[in-house]
JSON list of C-alpha atoms in Angstrom, two decimals:
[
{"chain": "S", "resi": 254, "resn": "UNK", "atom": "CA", "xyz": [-18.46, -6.06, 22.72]},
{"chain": "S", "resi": 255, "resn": "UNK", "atom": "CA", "xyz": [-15.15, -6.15, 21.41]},
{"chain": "S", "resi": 256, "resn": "UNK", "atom": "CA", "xyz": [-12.15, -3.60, 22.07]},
{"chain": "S", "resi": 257, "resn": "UNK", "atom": "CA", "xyz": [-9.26, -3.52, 18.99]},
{"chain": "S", "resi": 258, "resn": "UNK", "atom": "CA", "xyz": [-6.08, -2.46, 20.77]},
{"chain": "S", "resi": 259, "resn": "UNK", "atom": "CA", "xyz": [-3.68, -1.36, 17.97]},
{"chain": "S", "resi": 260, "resn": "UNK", "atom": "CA", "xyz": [0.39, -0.85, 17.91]},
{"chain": "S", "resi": 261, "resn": "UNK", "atom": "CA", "xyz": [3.35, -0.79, 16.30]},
{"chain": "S", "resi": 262, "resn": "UNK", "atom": "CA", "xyz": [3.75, 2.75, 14.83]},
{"chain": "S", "resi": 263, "resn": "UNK", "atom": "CA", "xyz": [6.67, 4.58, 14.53]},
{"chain": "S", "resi": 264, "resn": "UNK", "atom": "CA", "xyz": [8.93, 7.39, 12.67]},
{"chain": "S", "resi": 265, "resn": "UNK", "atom": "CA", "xyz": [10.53, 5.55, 9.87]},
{"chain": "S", "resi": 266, "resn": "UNK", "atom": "CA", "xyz": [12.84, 6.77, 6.91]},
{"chain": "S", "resi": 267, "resn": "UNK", "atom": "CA", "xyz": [11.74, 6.26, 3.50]},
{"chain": "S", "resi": 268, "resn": "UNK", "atom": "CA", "xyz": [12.43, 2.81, 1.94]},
{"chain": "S", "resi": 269, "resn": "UNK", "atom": "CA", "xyz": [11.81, 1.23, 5.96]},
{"chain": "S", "resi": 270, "resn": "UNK", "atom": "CA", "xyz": [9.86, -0.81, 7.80]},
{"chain": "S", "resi": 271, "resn": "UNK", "atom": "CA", "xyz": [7.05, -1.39, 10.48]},
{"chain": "S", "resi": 272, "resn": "UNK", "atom": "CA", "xyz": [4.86, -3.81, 11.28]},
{"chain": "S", "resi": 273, "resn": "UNK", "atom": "CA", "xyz": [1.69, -3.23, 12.57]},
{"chain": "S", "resi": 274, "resn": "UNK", "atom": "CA", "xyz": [-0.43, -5.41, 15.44]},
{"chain": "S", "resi": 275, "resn": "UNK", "atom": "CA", "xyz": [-4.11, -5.58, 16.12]},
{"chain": "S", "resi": 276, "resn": "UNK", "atom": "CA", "xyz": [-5.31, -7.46, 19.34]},
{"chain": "S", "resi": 277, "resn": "UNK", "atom": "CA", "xyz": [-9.35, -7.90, 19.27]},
{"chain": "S", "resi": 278, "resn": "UNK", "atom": "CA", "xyz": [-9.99, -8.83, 22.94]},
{"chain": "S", "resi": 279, "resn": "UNK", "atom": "CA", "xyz": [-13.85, -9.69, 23.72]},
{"chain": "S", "resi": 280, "resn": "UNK", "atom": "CA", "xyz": [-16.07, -11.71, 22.48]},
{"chain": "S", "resi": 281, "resn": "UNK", "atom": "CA", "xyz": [-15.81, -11.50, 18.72]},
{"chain": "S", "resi": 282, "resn": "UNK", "atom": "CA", "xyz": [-17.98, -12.98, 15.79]},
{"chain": "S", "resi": 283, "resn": "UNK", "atom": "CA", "xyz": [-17.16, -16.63, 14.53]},
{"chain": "S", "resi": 284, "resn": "UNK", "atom": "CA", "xyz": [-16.90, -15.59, 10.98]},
{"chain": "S", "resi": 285, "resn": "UNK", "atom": "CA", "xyz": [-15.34, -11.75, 10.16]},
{"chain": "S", "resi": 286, "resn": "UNK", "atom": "CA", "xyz": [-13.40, -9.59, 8.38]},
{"chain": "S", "resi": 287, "resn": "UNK", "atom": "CA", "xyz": [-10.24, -7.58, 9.64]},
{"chain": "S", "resi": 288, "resn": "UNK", "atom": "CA", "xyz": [-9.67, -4.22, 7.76]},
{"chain": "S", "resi": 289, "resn": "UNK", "atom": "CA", "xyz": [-6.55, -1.77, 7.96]},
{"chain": "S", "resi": 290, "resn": "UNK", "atom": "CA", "xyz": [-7.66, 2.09, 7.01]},
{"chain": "S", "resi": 291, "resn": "UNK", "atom": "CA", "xyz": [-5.25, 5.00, 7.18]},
{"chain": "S", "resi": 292, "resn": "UNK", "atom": "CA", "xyz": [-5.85, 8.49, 7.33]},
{"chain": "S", "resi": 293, "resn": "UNK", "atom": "CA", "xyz": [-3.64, 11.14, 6.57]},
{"chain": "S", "resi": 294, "resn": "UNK", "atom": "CA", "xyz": [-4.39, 14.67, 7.30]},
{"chain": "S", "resi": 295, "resn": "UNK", "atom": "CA", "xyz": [-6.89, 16.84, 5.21]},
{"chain": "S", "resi": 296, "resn": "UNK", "atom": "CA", "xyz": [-7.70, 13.36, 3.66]},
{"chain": "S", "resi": 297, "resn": "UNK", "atom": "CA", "xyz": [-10.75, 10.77, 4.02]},
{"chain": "S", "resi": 298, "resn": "UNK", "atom": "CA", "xyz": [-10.18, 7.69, 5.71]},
{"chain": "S", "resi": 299, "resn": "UNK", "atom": "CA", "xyz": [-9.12, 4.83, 3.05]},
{"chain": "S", "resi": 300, "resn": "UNK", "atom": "CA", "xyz": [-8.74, 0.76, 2.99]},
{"chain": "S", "resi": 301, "resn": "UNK", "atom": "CA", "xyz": [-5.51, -0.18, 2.93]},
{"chain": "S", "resi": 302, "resn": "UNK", "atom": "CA", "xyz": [-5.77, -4.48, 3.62]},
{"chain": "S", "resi": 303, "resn": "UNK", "atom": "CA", "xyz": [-8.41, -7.02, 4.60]},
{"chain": "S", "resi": 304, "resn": "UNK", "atom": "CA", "xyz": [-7.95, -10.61, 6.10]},
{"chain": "S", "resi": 305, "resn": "UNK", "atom": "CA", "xyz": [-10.72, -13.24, 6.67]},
{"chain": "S", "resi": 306, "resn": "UNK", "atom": "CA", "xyz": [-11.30, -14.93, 9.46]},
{"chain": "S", "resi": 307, "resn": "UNK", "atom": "CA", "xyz": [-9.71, -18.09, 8.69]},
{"chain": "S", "resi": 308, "resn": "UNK", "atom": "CA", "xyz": [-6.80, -16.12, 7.13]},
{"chain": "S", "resi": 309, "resn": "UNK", "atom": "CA", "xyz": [-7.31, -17.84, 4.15]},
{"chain": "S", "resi": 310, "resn": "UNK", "atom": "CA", "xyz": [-8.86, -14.84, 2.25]},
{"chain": "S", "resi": 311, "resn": "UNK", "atom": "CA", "xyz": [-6.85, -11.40, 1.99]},
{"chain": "S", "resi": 312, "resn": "UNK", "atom": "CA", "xyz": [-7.27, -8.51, -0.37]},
{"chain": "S", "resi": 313, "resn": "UNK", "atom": "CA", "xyz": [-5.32, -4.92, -0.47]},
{"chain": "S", "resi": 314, "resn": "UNK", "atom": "CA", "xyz": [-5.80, -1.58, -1.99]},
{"chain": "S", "resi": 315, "resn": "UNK", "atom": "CA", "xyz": [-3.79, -1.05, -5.10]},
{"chain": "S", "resi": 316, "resn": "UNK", "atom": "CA", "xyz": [-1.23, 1.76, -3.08]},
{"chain": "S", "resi": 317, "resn": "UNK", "atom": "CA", "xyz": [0.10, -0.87, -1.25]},
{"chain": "S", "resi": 318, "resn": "UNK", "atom": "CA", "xyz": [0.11, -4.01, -3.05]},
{"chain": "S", "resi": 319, "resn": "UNK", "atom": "CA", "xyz": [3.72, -5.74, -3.24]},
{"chain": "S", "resi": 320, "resn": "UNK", "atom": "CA", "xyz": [4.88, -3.29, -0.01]},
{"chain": "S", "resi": 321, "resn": "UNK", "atom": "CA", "xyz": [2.14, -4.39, 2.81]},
{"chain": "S", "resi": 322, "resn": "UNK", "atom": "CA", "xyz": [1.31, -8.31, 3.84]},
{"chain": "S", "resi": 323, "resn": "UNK", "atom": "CA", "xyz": [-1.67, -8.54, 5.91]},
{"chain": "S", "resi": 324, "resn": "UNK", "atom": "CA", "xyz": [-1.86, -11.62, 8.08]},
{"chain": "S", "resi": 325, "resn": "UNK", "atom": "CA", "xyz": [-3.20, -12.95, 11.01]},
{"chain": "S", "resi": 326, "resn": "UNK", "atom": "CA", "xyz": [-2.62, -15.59, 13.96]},
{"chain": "S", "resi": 327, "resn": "UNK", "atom": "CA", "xyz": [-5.32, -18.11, 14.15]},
{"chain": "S", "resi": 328, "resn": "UNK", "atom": "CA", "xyz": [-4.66, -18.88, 17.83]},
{"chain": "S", "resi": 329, "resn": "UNK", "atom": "CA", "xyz": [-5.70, -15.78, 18.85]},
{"chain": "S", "resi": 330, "resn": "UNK", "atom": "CA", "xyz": [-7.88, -12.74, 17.18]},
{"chain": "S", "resi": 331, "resn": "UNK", "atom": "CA", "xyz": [-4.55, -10.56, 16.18]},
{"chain": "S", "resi": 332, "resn": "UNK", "atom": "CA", "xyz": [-3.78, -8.86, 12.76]},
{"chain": "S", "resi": 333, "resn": "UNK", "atom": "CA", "xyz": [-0.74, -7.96, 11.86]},
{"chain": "S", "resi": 334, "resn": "UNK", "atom": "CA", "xyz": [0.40, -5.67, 8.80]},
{"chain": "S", "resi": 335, "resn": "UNK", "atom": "CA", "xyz": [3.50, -5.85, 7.48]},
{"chain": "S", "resi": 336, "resn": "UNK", "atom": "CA", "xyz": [4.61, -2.70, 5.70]},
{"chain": "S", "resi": 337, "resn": "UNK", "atom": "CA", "xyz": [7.88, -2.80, 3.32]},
{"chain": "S", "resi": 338, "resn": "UNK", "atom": "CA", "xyz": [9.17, -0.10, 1.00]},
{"chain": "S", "resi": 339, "resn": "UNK", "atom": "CA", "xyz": [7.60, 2.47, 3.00]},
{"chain": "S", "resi": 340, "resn": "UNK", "atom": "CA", "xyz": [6.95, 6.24, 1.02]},
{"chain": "S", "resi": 341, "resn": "UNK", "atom": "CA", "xyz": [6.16, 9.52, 2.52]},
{"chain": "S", "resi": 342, "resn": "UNK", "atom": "CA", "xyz": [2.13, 9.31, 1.16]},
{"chain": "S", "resi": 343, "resn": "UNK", "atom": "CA", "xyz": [2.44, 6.15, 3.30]},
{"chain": "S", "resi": 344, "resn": "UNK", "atom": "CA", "xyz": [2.32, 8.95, 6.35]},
{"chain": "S", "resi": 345, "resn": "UNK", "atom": "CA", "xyz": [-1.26, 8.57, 7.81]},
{"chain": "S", "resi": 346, "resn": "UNK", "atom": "CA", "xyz": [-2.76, 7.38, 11.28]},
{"chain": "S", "resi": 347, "resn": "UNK", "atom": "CA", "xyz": [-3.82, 3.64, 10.82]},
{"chain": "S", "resi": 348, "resn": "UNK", "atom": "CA", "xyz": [-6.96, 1.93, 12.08]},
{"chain": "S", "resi": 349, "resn": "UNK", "atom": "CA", "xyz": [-8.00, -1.72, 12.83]},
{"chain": "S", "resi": 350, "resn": "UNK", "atom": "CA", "xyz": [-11.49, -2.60, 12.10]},
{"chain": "S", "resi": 351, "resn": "UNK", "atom": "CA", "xyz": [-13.62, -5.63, 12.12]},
{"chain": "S", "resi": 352, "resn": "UNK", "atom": "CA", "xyz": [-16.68, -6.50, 10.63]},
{"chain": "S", "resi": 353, "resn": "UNK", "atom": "CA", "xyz": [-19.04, -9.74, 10.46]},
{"chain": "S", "resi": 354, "resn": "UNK", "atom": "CA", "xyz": [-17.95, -11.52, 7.39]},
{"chain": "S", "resi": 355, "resn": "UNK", "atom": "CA", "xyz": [-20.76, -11.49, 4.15]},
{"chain": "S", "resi": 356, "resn": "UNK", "atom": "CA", "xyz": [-22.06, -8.07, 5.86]},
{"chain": "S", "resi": 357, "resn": "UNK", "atom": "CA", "xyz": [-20.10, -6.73, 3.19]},
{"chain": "S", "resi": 358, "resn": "UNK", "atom": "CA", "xyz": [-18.08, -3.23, 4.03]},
{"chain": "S", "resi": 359, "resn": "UNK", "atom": "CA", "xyz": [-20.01, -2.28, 7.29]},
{"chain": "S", "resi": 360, "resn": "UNK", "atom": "CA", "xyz": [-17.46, -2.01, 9.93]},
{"chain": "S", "resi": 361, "resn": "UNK", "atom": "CA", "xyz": [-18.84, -2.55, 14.00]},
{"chain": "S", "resi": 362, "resn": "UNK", "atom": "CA", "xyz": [-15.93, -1.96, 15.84]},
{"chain": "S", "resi": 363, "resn": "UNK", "atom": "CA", "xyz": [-12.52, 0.57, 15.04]},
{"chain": "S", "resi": 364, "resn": "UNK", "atom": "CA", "xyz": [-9.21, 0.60, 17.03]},
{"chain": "S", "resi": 365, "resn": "UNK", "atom": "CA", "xyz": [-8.24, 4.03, 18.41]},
{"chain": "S", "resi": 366, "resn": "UNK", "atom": "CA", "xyz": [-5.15, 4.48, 15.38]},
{"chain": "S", "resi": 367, "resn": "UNK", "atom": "CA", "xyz": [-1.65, 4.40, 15.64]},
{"chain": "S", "resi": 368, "resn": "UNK", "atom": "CA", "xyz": [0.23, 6.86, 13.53]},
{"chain": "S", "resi": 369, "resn": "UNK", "atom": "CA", "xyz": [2.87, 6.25, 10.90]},
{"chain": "S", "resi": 370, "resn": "UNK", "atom": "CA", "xyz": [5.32, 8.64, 10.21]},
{"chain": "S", "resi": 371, "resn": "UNK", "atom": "CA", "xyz": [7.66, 8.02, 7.28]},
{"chain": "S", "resi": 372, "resn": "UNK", "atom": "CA", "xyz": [10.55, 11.03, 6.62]},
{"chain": "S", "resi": 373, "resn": "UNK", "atom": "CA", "xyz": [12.03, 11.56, 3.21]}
]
């Protein structure tokens, strides 16, 4: 079983900053993906960024490409996303997720969401 504990949100202005974290504590899977989603309200839950396991392998959603840096630290099981340039549609509560890696999209574990709040 493995618990994602998620932080790092915040009110930011437009044009700001924040940087997300996502601990996995438990026993994970050797090989996996890590997945941000956001969800803002009256909206379906989207993908925002995805990280391999070794780090080595990331991919984003095209809203956020050239603003948000997904990485992680490979001494531990923690995800961090970096998110530059922020916008208002940027406003959403944010999710950690993990997944065995080749199991395609299917998700096995979510964080409980931190929210984002970015003012005009």
């Amino acid at each position: 079983q493995v618990q994602l504990v998620e932080s790092g949100g915040g009110l930011v202005q437009a044009g700001g900053s924040l940087r997300l974290s996502c601990a996995a504590v438990g026993r994970s899977f050797s090989t996996y993906i890590m997945r941000w989603f956001r969800q803002a309200p009256g909206k379906e839950r989207e993908f925002v960024a995805g990280i391999n396991w070794s780090g080595l392998r990331t991919f984003y959603a095209d809203s956020v490409k050239g603003r948000f840096t997904i990485r992680k630290d490979n001494a531990k099981i923690t995800v961090y996303l970096q998110m530059n340039g922020l916008k208002p549609e940027d406003t959403a509560v944010y999710y950690c997720a993990m997944g065995r890696d080749g199991a395609g999209s299917q998700i096995d574990y979510w964080g409980q969401g931190t929210q984002v709040t970015v003012s005009s």
